[in-house]
Short mmCIF file of C-alpha atoms in Angstrom, two decimals:
data_model
loop_
_atom_site.label_atom_id
_atom_site.label_comp_id
_atom_site.label_asym_id
_atom_site.label_seq_id
_atom_site.Cartn_x
_atom_site.Cartn_y
_atom_site.Cartn_z
CA UNK K 1 -168.58 155.97 -193.99
CA UNK K 2 -169.26 153.36 -191.26
CA UNK K 3 -168.41 154.33 -187.72
CA UNK K 4 -165.83 152.09 -186.04
CA UNK K 5 -167.22 150.29 -183.02
CA UNK K 6 -166.15 151.60 -179.65
CA UNK K 7 -164.14 148.74 -178.09
CA UNK K 8 -165.03 149.97 -174.61
CA UNK K 9 -168.73 149.21 -175.22
CA UNK K 10 -168.28 145.87 -177.01
CA UNK K 11 -169.27 142.68 -175.21
CA UNK K 12 -167.98 139.14 -175.44
CA UNK K 13 -170.08 136.38 -177.03
CA UNK K 14 -169.99 134.82 -173.56
CA UNK K 15 -172.06 137.77 -172.28
CA UNK K 16 -175.03 137.67 -174.67
CA UNK K 17 -178.36 136.26 -173.55
CA UNK K 18 -179.07 133.11 -175.55
CA UNK K 19 -181.91 131.85 -173.36
CA UNK K 20 -184.69 132.72 -175.86
CA UNK K 21 -182.83 130.84 -178.61
CA UNK K 22 -182.32 127.89 -176.28
CA UNK K 23 -186.06 127.78 -175.53
CA UNK K 24 -186.79 127.80 -179.28
CA UNK K 25 -184.28 125.00 -179.92
CA UNK K 26 -185.93 122.87 -177.23
CA UNK K 27 -189.41 123.27 -178.74
CA UNK K 28 -190.37 120.13 -180.68
CA UNK K 29 -192.56 121.99 -183.21
CA UNK K 30 -190.78 125.31 -183.70
CA UNK K 31 -187.23 124.15 -182.99
CA UNK K 32 -185.34 120.88 -182.83
CA UNK K 33 -186.73 119.24 -179.69
CA UNK K 34 -183.30 119.32 -178.03
CA UNK K 35 -182.97 118.49 -174.33
CA UNK K 36 -181.89 121.15 -171.84
CA UNK K 37 -178.47 119.53 -171.37
CA UNK K 38 -177.89 119.30 -175.11
CA UNK K 39 -179.02 122.84 -175.87
CA UNK K 40 -176.81 124.22 -173.09
CA UNK K 41 -173.82 122.42 -174.63
CA UNK K 42 -174.63 123.66 -178.14
CA UNK K 43 -175.15 127.22 -176.86
CA UNK K 44 -171.67 127.12 -175.30
CA UNK K 45 -170.17 125.90 -178.58
CA UNK K 46 -172.06 128.63 -180.45
CA UNK K 47 -170.54 131.21 -178.09
CA UNK K 48 -167.12 129.73 -178.83
CA UNK K 49 -167.79 129.92 -182.55
CA UNK K 50 -168.80 133.57 -182.22
CA UNK K 51 -165.64 134.20 -180.21
CA UNK K 52 -163.59 132.68 -183.03
CA UNK K 53 -165.42 134.98 -185.46
CA UNK K 54 -164.52 137.92 -183.21
CA UNK K 55 -160.88 136.87 -182.90
CA UNK K 56 -160.45 136.02 -186.61
CA UNK K 57 -162.71 138.37 -188.60
CA UNK K 58 -160.80 137.74 -191.84
CA UNK K 59 -161.09 133.95 -191.77
CA UNK K 60 -163.88 131.98 -193.49
CA UNK K 61 -164.83 129.99 -190.38
CA UNK K 62 -167.12 126.96 -190.54
CA UNK K 63 -169.52 126.04 -187.71
CA UNK K 64 -170.47 122.50 -186.83
CA UNK K 65 -173.91 121.35 -187.95
CA UNK K 66 -175.30 121.78 -184.41
CA UNK K 67 -173.75 125.22 -184.01
CA UNK K 68 -175.12 126.16 -187.42
CA UNK K 69 -178.62 124.99 -186.47
CA UNK K 70 -178.47 127.11 -183.31
CA UNK K 71 -177.15 130.05 -185.33
CA UNK K 72 -180.15 129.77 -187.68
CA UNK K 73 -182.52 130.13 -184.75
CA UNK K 74 -180.59 133.17 -183.49
CA UNK K 75 -180.79 134.77 -186.93
CA UNK K 76 -184.56 134.21 -187.05
CA UNK K 77 -184.94 136.58 -184.09
CA UNK K 78 -183.82 139.38 -186.39
CA UNK K 79 -184.02 142.22 -183.89
CA UNK K 80 -182.09 140.33 -181.19
CA UNK K 81 -179.56 138.95 -183.67
CA UNK K 82 -178.83 142.38 -185.18
CA UNK K 83 -178.49 143.91 -181.71
CA UNK K 84 -176.26 141.06 -180.47
CA UNK K 85 -174.03 141.37 -183.55
CA UNK K 86 -173.74 145.10 -183.08
CA UNK K 87 -172.81 144.65 -179.41
CA UNK K 88 -170.27 141.86 -180.11
CA UNK K 89 -168.78 142.87 -183.46
CA UNK K 90 -169.90 146.42 -184.16
CA UNK K 91 -171.45 145.10 -187.38
CA UNK K 92 -173.83 142.45 -188.65
CA UNK K 93 -172.32 138.96 -188.86
CA UNK K 94 -173.64 137.63 -192.15
CA UNK K 95 -174.36 133.99 -192.84
CA UNK K 96 -173.55 132.64 -196.32
CA UNK K 97 -175.26 129.25 -196.71
CA UNK K 98 -173.81 128.22 -200.08
CA UNK K 99 -170.16 127.55 -199.25
CA UNK K 100 -169.23 124.08 -200.49
CA UNK K 101 -172.17 123.85 -202.90
CA UNK K 102 -170.68 125.61 -205.93
CA UNK K 103 -168.55 122.87 -207.41
CA UNK K 104 -165.49 120.75 -206.56
CA UNK K 105 -163.14 123.68 -205.85
CA UNK K 106 -165.71 125.16 -203.49
CA UNK K 107 -165.95 121.80 -201.68
CA UNK K 108 -162.16 121.79 -201.30
CA UNK K 109 -162.23 125.35 -199.96
CA UNK K 110 -164.89 124.34 -197.45
CA UNK K 111 -162.79 121.38 -196.28
CA UNK K 112 -159.73 123.62 -195.92
CA UNK K 113 -161.74 126.22 -193.98
CA UNK K 114 -163.23 123.50 -191.75
CA UNK K 115 -159.74 122.24 -190.85
CA UNK K 116 -158.56 125.79 -190.18
CA UNK K 117 -161.59 126.42 -187.96
CA UNK K 118 -160.76 123.32 -185.91
CA UNK K 119 -157.11 124.42 -185.63
CA UNK K 120 -158.10 127.90 -184.46
CA UNK K 121 -160.63 126.40 -182.03
CA UNK K 122 -157.97 124.23 -180.37
CA UNK K 123 -155.62 127.19 -180.13
CA UNK K 124 -158.23 129.51 -178.64
CA UNK K 125 -159.78 127.09 -176.16
CA UNK K 126 -156.85 124.86 -175.26
CA UNK K 127 -158.42 121.61 -176.48
CA UNK K 128 -159.79 120.27 -179.74
CA UNK K 129 -163.47 120.64 -180.55
CA UNK K 130 -165.35 117.55 -179.41
CA UNK K 131 -166.57 115.19 -182.12
CA UNK K 132 -169.97 114.97 -180.42
CA UNK K 133 -170.78 118.66 -181.07
CA UNK K 134 -168.37 119.27 -183.95
CA UNK K 135 -168.89 116.35 -186.34
CA UNK K 136 -167.49 116.88 -189.81
CA UNK K 137 -170.18 118.50 -191.91
CA UNK K 138 -170.79 119.81 -195.43
CA UNK K 139 -173.30 122.35 -194.14
CA UNK K 140 -173.32 126.11 -194.38
CA UNK K 141 -170.59 128.21 -192.79
CA UNK K 142 -170.12 131.71 -191.62
CA UNK K 143 -168.44 134.55 -193.32
CA UNK K 144 -170.07 136.61 -195.99
CA UNK K 145 -168.77 140.14 -196.26
CA UNK K 146 -166.81 140.21 -193.00
CA UNK K 147 -163.91 138.42 -194.70
CA UNK K 148 -161.38 140.63 -196.39
CA UNK K 149 -158.30 138.50 -197.03
CA UNK K 150 -157.48 136.93 -200.40
CA UNK K 151 -158.45 133.38 -199.41
CA UNK K 152 -161.74 134.63 -198.02
CA UNK K 153 -162.49 136.59 -201.17
CA UNK K 154 -161.78 133.50 -203.28
CA UNK K 155 -163.68 131.18 -200.97
CA UNK K 156 -166.63 133.42 -200.22
CA UNK K 157 -167.48 135.01 -203.54
CA UNK K 158 -171.02 136.32 -203.66
CA UNK K 159 -171.97 133.87 -206.41
CA UNK K 160 -175.02 131.88 -205.40
CA UNK K 161 -175.37 128.30 -206.67
CA UNK K 162 -177.42 127.56 -209.76
CA UNK K 163 -179.20 124.42 -210.86
CA UNK K 164 -176.46 123.90 -213.45
CA UNK K 165 -173.96 123.55 -210.58
CA UNK K 166 -175.67 120.37 -209.39
CA UNK K 167 -176.40 118.90 -212.82
#
C-alpha cells in the first residue's frame, strides 16, 4: 500500500529549482534555443501548470505547447523529475502524450479539457492565461494515472493510438 505524502514536507511548484531545465531549453542543439527572457516566462507558466495539477489532481489538465516542451525537458532529467514530483505531489506526475490523437471523441475531450484548464488557470491566478504562452494547441497533455474521476477515466484511458486510428 502506498504511503500518503506528509503535507508538512511537501513543497510548492514555485519552490523547485528549474534552472538546469532552463539552461537545457536555451541550448540551440540540445534544447530549443530559447532566450533567457522567454525561458524565464515559460518556466513561470510551467510552475503555474504544476500548481494547477497540485490543486486539481483529478482533472485531465492540458498544458500549452510551450509549457509541454519545457515539461518534456524536465522529464528527461529523470532523477530530478522523479524527486521534484515526489516533493511536490508525493507521487510521480505521469505524462500521457496521446490525448486527442485517438479519434474524434478524443479530440473533443481534449478541447473540453483545454477549456477547463484555462478556466481553472484564470480562477487560480486571477487573470486568464496569456495567448503568447498559452496558444491553443492539439499537443500532449498531462494526466495519466493521477486522474480518478469519471471524466478523467473516460478521457485518459490507457489505450495508445494505433495506425488504424489515423487511417
